[in-house]
Tab-separated table of C-alpha atoms in Angstrom:
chain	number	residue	atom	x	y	z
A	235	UNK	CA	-279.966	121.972	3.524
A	236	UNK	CA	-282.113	118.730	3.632
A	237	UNK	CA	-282.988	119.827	0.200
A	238	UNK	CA	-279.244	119.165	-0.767
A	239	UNK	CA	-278.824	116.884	1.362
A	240	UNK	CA	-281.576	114.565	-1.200
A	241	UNK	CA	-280.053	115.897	-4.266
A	242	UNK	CA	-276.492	114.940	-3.630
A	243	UNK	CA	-278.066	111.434	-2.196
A	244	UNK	CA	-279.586	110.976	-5.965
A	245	UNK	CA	-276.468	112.391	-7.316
A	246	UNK	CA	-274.239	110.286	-5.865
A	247	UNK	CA	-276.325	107.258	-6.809
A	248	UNK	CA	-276.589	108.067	-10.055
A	249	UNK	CA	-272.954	108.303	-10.290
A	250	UNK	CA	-272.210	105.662	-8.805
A	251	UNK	CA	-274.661	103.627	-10.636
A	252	UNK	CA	-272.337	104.339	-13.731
A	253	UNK	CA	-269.013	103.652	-12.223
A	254	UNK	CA	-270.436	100.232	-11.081
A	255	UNK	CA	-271.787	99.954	-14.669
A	256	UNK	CA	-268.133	100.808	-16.178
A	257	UNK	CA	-266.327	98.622	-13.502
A	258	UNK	CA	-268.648	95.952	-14.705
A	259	UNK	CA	-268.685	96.390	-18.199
A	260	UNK	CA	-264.521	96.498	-17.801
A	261	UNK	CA	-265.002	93.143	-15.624
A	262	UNK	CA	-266.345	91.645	-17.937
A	263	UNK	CA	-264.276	92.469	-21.478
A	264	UNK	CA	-260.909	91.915	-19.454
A	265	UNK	CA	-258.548	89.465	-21.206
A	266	UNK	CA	-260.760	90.414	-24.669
A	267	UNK	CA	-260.088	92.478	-27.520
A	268	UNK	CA	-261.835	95.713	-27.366
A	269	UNK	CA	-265.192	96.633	-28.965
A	270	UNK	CA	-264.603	99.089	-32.040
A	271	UNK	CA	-266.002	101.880	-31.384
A	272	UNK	CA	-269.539	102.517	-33.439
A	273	UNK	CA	-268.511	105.417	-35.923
A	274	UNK	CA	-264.679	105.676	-36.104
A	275	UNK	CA	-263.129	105.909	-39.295
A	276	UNK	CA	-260.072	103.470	-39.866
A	277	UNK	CA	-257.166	104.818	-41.889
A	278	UNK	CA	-255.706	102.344	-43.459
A	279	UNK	CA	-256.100	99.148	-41.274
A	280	UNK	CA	-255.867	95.463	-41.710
A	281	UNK	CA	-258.993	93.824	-41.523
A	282	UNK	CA	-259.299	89.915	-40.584
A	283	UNK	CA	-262.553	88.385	-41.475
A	284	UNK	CA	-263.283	84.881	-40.158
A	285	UNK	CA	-261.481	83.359	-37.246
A	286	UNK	CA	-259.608	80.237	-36.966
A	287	UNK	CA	-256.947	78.846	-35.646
A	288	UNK	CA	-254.140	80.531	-37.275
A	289	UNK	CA	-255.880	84.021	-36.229
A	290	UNK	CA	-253.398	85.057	-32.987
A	291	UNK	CA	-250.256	83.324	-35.146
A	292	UNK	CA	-250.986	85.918	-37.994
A	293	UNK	CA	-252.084	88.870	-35.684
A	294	UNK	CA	-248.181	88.081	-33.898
A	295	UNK	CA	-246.478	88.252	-36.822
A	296	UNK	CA	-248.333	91.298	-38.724
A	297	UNK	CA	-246.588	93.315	-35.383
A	298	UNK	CA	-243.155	91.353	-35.474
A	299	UNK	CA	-242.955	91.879	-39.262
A	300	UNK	CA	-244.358	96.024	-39.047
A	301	UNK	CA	-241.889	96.206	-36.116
A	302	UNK	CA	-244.483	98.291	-33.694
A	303	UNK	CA	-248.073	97.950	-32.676
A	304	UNK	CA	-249.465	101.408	-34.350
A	305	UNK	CA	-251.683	99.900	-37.459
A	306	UNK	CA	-255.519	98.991	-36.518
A	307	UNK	CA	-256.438	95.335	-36.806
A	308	UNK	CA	-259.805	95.105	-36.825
A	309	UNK	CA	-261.363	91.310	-36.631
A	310	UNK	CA	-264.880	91.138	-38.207
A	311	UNK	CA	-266.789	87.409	-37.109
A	312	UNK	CA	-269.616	86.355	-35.349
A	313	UNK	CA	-267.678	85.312	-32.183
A	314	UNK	CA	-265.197	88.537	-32.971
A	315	UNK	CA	-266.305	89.352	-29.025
A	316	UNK	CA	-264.786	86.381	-27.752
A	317	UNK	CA	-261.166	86.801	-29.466
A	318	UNK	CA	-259.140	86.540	-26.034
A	319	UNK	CA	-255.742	88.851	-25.264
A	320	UNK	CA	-252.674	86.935	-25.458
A	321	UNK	CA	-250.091	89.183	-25.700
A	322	UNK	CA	-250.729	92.995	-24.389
A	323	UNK	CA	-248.466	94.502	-26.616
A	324	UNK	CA	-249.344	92.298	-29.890
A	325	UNK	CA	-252.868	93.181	-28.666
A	326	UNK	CA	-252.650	97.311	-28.732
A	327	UNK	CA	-254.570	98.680	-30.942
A	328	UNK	CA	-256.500	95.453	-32.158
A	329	UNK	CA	-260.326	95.819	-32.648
A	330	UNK	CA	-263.617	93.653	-32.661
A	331	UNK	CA	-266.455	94.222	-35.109
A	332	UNK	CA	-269.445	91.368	-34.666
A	333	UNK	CA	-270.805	90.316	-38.059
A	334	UNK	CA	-274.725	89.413	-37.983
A	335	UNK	CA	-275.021	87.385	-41.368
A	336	UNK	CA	-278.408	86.863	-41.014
A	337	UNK	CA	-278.922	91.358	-41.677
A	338	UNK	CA	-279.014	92.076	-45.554
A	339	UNK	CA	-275.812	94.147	-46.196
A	340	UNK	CA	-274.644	94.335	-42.753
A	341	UNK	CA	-270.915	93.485	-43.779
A	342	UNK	CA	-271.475	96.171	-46.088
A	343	UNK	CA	-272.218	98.906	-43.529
A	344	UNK	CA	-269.323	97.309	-41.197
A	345	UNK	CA	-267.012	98.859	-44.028
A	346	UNK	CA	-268.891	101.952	-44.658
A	347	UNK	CA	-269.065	103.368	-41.273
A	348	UNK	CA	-265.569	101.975	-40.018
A	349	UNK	CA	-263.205	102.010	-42.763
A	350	UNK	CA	-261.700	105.681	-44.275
A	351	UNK	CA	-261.257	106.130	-48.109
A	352	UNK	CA	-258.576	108.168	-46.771
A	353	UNK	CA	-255.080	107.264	-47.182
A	354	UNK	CA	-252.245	107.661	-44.922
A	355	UNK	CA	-248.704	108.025	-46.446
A	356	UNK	CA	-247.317	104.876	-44.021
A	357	UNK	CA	-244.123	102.934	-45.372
A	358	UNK	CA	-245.917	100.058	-46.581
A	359	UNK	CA	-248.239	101.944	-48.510
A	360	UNK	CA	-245.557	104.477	-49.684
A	361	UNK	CA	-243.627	100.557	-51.131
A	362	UNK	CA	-246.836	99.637	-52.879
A	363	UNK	CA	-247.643	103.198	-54.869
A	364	UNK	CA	-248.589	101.236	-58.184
A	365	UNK	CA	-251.510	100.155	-56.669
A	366	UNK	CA	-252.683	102.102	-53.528
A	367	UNK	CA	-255.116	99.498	-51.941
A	368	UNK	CA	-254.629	100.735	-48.160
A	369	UNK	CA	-257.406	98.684	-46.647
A	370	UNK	CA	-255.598	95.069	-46.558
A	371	UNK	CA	-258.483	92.563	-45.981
A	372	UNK	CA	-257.353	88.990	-44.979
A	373	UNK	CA	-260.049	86.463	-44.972
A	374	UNK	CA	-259.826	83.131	-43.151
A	375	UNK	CA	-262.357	80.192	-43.347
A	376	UNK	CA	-263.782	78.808	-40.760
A	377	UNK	CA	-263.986	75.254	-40.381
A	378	UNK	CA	-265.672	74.759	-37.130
A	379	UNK	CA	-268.720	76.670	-38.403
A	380	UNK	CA	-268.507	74.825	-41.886
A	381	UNK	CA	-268.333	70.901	-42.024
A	382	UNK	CA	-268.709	70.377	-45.929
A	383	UNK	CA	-264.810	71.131	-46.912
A	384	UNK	CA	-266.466	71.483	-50.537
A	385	UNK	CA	-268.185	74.531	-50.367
A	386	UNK	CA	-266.008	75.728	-48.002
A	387	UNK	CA	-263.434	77.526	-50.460
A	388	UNK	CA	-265.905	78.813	-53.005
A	389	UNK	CA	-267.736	80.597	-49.705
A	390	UNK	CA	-264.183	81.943	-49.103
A	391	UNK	CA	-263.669	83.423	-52.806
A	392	UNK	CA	-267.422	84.334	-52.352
A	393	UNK	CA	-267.092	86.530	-49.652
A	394	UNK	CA	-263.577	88.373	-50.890
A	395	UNK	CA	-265.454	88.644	-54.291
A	396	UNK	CA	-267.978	90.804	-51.936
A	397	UNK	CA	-265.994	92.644	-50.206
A	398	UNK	CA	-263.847	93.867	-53.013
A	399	UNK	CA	-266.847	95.615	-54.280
A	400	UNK	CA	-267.127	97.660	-51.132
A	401	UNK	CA	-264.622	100.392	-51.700
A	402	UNK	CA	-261.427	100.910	-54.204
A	403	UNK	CA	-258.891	101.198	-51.996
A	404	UNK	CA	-259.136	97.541	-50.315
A	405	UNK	CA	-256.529	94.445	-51.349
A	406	UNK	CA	-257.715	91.161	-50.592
A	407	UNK	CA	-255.608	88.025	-49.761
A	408	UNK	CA	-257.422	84.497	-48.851
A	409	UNK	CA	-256.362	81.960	-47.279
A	410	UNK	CA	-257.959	78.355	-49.475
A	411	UNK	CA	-258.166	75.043	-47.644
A	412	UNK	CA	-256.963	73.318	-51.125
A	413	UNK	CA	-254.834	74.208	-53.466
A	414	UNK	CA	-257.022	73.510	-56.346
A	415	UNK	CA	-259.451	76.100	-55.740
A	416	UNK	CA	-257.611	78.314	-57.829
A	417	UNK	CA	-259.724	77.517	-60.485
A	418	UNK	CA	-262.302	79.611	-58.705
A	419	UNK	CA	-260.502	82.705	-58.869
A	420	UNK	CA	-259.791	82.909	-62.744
A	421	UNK	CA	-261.494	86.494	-63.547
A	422	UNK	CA	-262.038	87.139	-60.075
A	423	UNK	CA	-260.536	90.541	-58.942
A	424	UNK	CA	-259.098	88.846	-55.672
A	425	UNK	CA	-255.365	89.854	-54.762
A	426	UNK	CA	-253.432	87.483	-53.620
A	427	UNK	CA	-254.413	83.637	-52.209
A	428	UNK	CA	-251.984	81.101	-50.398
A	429	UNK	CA	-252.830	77.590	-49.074
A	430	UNK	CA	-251.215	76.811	-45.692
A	431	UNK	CA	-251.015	73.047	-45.857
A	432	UNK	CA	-249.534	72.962	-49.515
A	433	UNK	CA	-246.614	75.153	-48.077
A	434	UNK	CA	-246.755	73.104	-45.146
A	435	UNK	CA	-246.108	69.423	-47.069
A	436	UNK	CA	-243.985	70.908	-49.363
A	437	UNK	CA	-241.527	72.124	-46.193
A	438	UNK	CA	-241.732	69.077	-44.767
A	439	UNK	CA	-240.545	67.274	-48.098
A	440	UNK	CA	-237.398	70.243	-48.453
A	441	UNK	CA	-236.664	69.313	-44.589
A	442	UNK	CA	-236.593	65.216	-45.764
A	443	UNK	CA	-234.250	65.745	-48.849
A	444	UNK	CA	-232.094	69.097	-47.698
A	445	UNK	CA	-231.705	69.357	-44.034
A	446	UNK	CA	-231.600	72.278	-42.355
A	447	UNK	CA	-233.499	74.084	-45.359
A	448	UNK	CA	-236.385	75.249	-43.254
A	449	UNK	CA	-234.002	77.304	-40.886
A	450	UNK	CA	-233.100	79.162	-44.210
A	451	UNK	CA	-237.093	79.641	-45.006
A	452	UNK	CA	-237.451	80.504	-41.545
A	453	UNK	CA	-234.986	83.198	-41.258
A	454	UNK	CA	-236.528	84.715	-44.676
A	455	UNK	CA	-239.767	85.256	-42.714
A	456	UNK	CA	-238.401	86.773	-39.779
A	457	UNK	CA	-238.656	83.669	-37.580
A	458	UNK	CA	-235.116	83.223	-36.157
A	459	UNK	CA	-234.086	81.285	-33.672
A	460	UNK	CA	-233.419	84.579	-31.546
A	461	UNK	CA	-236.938	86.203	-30.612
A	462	UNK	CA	-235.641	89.022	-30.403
A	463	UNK	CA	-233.709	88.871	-33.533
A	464	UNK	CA	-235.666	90.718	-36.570
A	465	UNK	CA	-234.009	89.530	-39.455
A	466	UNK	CA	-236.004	89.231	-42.510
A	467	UNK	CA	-236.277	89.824	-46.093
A	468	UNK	CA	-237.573	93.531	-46.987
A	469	UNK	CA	-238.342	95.882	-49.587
A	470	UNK	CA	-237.461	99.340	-50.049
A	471	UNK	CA	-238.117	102.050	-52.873
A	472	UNK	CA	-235.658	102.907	-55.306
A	473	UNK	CA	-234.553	106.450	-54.997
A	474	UNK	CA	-235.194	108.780	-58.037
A	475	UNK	CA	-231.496	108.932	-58.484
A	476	UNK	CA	-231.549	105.355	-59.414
A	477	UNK	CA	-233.959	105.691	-61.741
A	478	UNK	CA	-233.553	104.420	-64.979
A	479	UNK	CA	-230.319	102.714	-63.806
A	480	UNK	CA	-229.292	98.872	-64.234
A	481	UNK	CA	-229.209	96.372	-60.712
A	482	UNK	CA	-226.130	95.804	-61.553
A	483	UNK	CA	-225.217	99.369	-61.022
A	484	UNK	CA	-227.513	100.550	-57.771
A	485	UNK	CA	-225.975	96.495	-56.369
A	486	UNK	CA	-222.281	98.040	-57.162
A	487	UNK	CA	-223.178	101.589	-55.225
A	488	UNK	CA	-225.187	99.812	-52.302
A	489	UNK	CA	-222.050	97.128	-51.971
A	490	UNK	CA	-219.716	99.415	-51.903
A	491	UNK	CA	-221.183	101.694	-48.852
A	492	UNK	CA	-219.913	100.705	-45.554
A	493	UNK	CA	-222.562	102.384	-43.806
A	494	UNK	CA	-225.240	100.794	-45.670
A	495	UNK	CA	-226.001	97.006	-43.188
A	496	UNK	CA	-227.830	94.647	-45.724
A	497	UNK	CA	-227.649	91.690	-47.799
A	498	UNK	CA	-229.119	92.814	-51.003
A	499	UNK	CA	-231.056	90.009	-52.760
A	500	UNK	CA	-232.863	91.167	-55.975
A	501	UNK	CA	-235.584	93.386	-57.246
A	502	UNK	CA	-239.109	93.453	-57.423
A	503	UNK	CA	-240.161	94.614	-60.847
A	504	UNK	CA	-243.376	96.065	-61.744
A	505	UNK	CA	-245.335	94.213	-64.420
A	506	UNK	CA	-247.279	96.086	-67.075
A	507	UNK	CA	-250.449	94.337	-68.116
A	508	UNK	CA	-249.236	92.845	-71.122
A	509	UNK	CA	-246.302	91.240	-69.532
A	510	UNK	CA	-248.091	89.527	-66.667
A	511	UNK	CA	-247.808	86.272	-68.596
A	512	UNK	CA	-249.721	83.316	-67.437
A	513	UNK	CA	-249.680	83.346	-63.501
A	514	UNK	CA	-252.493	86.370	-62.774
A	515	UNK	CA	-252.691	85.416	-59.070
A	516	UNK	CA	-250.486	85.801	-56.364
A	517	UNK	CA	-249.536	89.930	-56.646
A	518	UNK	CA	-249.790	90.061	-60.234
A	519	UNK	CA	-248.400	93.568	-60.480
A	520	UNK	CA	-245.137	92.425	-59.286
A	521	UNK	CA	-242.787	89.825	-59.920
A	522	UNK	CA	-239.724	88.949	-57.616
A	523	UNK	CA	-236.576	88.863	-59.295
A	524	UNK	CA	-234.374	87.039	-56.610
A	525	UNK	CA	-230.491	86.649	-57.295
A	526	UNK	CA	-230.613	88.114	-61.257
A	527	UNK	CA	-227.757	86.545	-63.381
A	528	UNK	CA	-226.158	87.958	-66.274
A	529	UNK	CA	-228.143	88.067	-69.391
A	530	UNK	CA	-226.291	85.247	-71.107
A	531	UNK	CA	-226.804	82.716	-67.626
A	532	UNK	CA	-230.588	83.758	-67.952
A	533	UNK	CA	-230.458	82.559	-71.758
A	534	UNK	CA	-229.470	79.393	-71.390
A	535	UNK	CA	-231.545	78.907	-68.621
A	536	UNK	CA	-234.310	79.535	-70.229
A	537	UNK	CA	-233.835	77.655	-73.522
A	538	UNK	CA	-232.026	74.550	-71.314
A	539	UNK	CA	-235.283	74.207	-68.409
A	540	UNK	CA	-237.548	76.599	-69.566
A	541	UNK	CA	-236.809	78.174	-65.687
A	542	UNK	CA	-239.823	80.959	-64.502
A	543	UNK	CA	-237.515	82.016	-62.119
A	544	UNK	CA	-235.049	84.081	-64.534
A	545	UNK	CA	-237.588	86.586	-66.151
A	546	UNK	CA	-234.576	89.416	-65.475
A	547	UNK	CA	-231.330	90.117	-65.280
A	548	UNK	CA	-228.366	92.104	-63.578
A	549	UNK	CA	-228.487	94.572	-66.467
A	550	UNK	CA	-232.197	95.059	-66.521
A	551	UNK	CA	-233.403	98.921	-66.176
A	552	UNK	CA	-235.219	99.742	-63.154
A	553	UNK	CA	-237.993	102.208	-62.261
A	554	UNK	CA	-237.870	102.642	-66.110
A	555	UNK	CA	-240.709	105.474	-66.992
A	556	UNK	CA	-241.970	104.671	-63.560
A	557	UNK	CA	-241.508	104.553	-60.112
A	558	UNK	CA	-242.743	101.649	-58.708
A	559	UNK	CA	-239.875	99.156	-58.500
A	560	UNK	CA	-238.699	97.863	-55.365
A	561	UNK	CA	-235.594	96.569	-53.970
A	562	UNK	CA	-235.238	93.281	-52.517
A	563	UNK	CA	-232.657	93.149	-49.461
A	564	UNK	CA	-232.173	90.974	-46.316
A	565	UNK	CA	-231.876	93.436	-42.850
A	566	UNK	CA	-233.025	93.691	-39.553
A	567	UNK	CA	-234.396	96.885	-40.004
A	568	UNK	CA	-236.015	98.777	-42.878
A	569	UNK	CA	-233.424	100.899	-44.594
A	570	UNK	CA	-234.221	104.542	-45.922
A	571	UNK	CA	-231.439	104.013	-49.133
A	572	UNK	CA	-232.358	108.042	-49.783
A	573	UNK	CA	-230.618	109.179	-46.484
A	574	UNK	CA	-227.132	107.761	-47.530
A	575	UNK	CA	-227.910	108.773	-51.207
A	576	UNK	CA	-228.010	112.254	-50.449
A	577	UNK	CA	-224.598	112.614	-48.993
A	578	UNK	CA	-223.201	111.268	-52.126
């Protein structure tokens, strides 16, 4: 009896020791995003590398825009452990990953022990089939850690340049503090780029000269005035059915469908290599074909301007000897077009 009487004594210790070491191990990560856990596969996530300040405003709308919490974001920094909670359900499923810069290849292991070649058959990697690059990688700069704007860019491109090399199945997009480091990227293999403050000065401008313009661009992004309100432009598959059929005609099926709640706005055509013409960056494999006029209007806008913006038509062929066009359409929910198809 006194026997067990010791042995449940150290037993109980022992266990207790651990629950005080979980309660304060929990103590102390409350409000924080979660440690990723050592040797867990991701399927498919999106990975943010570098923090700044426009980290929680891109986390919120990555799960306003994907309309549910379920995708992994996993945010790879050197202060990842310090990314604070500000919305719980933003926040589910959203990961930490510490990057040591100073350990030869480290970022390098980060991807090959956490992130799956596997691919999951999701809806926004079923839209993008051309080029099945699951693994989106968004990489911000950092200007608290960096005080030379110069180099700050090229360190950017540097690092995406890097990471690309890592696996096949990863799609980078970078944010640039100036617009003309795209002359950095020529011949790089990086995906897509934006620069916040040129969209920022050029919105302000529209706002100056055409008031009430920034409502429209705001709506486009899903940013209406209602927060609860989840309007925004989309993109859907075309159905084999359509295949090898003119916008004009899917547009005159779709409009004519009662059942069928969207604005439909264009097509997104897929770009063959030769026909990429002289912008390589920003998506090259597609090009967005908003409002297509009829061949003659596209014509003379192109012999009277010179206009980019007209490189189709209403009668041009889609998912022509492929199947990787897209339709453009403004809803408030994604819309499966092959569900009302097949009761034709």
């Amino acid at each position: 009896t006194i026997v067990m009487l010791i042995a449940g004594m150290i037993i109980g210790g022992l266990v207790s020791g651990q629950i005080i070491a979980i309660i304060l191990n929990a103590t102390q990560k409350a409000g924080f995003v979660a440690e990723a856990p050592k040797n867990f596969k991701f399927i498919d996530p999106i990975v943010i590398f570098g923090i700044n300040k426009h980290l929680h405003g891109i986390i919120s709308a990555v799960r306003r825009i994907d309309g549910n919490a379920n995708r992994d974001i996993i945010i790879i920094d050197e202060e990842a452990d310090d990314v604070s909670i500000l919305d719980e359900s933003d926040y589910k499923n959203i990961w930490y990953i510490k990057y040591n810069p100073s350990k030869k290849n480290y970022l390098k292991e980060i991807f090959d022990r956490n992130i799956s070649p596997g691919f999951k058959k999701s809806d926004i990697n079923q839209l993008f089939k051309a080029s099945q690059k699951s693994c989106r990688v968004i990489l911000l700069p950092n200007l608290q850690k960096d005080s030379n704007l110069d180099f700050l860019d090229p360190e950017t491109i540097q690092k995406a340049m890097e990471i690309e090399t890592f696996k096949d199945n990863i799609y980078t997009i970078i944010q640039l503090q100036s617009v003309e480091s795209k002359r950095y990227l020529k011949g790089k293999q990086i995906d897509e780029w934006l620069n916040i403050s040129d969209y920022s000065t050029k919105m302000i401008a529209q706002a100056a000269l055409s008031p009430g313009i920034t409502n429209i661009f705001n709506n486009i992004m899903g940013g209406g005035n209602d927060d609860s309100a989840n309007e925004m432009i989309r993109l859907s598959l075309i159905h084999d059915s359509f295949s090898n059929l003119s916008f004009r005609d899917i547009k005159n099926w779709i409009v004519n469908d009662p059942d069928i709640d969207c604005i439909l706005l264009g097509f997104c055509k897929f770009l063959k290599e030769e026909d990429k013409g002289f912008e390589h960056l920003r998506n090259p494999n597609y090009y967005f074909q908003i409002n297509p006029v009829e061949p003659h209007r596209q014509k003379y806008f192109q012999d009277t301007y010179k206009s980019m913006s007209v490189k189709f038509n209403k009668d041009t062929i889609l998912n022509e000897g492929h199947q990787n066009d897209l339709l453009v359409y403004f809803a408030n929910k994604n819309i499966a077009f092959d569900q009302y198809i097949m009761r034709r």
